[in-house]
Coordinates of C-alpha atoms in Angstrom, one line a residue:
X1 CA 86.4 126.2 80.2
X2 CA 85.6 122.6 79.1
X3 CA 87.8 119.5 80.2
X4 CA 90.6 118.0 78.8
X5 CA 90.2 114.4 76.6
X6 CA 89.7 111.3 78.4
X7 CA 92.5 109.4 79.0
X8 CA 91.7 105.5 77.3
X9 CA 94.7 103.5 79.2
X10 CA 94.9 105.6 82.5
X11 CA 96.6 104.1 85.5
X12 CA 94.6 102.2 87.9
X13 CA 95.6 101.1 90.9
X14 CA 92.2 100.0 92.5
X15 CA 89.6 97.9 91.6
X16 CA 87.3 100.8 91.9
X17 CA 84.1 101.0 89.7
X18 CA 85.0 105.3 88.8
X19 CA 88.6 104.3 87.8
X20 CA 87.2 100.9 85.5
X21 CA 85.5 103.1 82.7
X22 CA 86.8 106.7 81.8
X23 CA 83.7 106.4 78.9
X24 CA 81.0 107.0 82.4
X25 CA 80.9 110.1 83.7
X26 CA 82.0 109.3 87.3
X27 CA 83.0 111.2 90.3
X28 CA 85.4 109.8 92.7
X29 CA 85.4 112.0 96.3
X30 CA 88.4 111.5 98.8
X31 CA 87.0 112.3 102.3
X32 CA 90.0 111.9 104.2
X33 CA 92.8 110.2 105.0
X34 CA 92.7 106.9 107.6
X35 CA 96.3 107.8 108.8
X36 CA 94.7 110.9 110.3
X37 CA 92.7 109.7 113.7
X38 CA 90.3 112.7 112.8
X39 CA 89.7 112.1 109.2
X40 CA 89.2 107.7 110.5
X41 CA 87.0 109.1 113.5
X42 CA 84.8 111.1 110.9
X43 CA 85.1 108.1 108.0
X44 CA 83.8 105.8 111.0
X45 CA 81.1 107.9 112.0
X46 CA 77.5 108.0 110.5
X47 CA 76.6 111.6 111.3
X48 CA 80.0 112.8 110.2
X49 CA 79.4 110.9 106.3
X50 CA 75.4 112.1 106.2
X51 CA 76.7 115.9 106.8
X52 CA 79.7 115.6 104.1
X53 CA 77.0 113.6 101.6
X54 CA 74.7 116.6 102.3
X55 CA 77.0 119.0 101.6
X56 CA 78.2 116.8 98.0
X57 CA 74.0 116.8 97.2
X58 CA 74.1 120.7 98.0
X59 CA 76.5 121.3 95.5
X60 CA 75.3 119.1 92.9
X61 CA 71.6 120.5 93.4
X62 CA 73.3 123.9 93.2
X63 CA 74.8 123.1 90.0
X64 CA 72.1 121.7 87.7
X65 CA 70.3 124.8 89.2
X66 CA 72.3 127.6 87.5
X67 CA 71.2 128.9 84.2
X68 CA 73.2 127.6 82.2
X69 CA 73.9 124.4 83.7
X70 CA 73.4 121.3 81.2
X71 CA 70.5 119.1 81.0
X72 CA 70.2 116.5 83.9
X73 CA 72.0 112.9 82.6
X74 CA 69.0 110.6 81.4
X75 CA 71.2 107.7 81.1
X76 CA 72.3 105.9 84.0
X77 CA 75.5 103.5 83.9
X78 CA 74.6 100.2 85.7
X79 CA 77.2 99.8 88.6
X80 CA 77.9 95.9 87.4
X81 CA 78.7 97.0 84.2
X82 CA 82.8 96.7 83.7
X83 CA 85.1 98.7 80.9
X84 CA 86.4 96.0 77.9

């Protein structure tokens, strides 16, 4: 099934590049939580973020390699570019 509309006036509470723009396809990923001492131990440590980065470049690899996955973006937004 295909998405629902953008929204033009979401709510943003951060300052955060994904949340700026809802025109850029953009993907924001919520690794844990820092109130949880595992979730801040993992967040703090660099083999803990390569594995869950591996793991979020498995599943995109996996996705653009199904069948009837769409064609690769060619465009890429610039990351000092900010919405209007």
């Amino acid at each position: 099934s295909e998405a629902g509309p953008l929204l033009q006036n979401p709510h943003r509470e951060a300052n955060l590049f994904v949340l700026l723009d809802p025109r850029v396809p953009a993907v924001l990923l919520e690794m844990g939580f820092m109130t949880n001492a595992t979730d801040l131990a993992n967040m703090r440590s660099e083999t803990a973020r390569a594995r869950q980065m591996t793991s979020v470049l498995r599943a995109i690899d996996a996705y653009f390699a199904r069948e009837d996955a769409p064609e690769a973006p060619v465009r890429q937004a610039s990351l000092t570019t900010r919405a209007r």
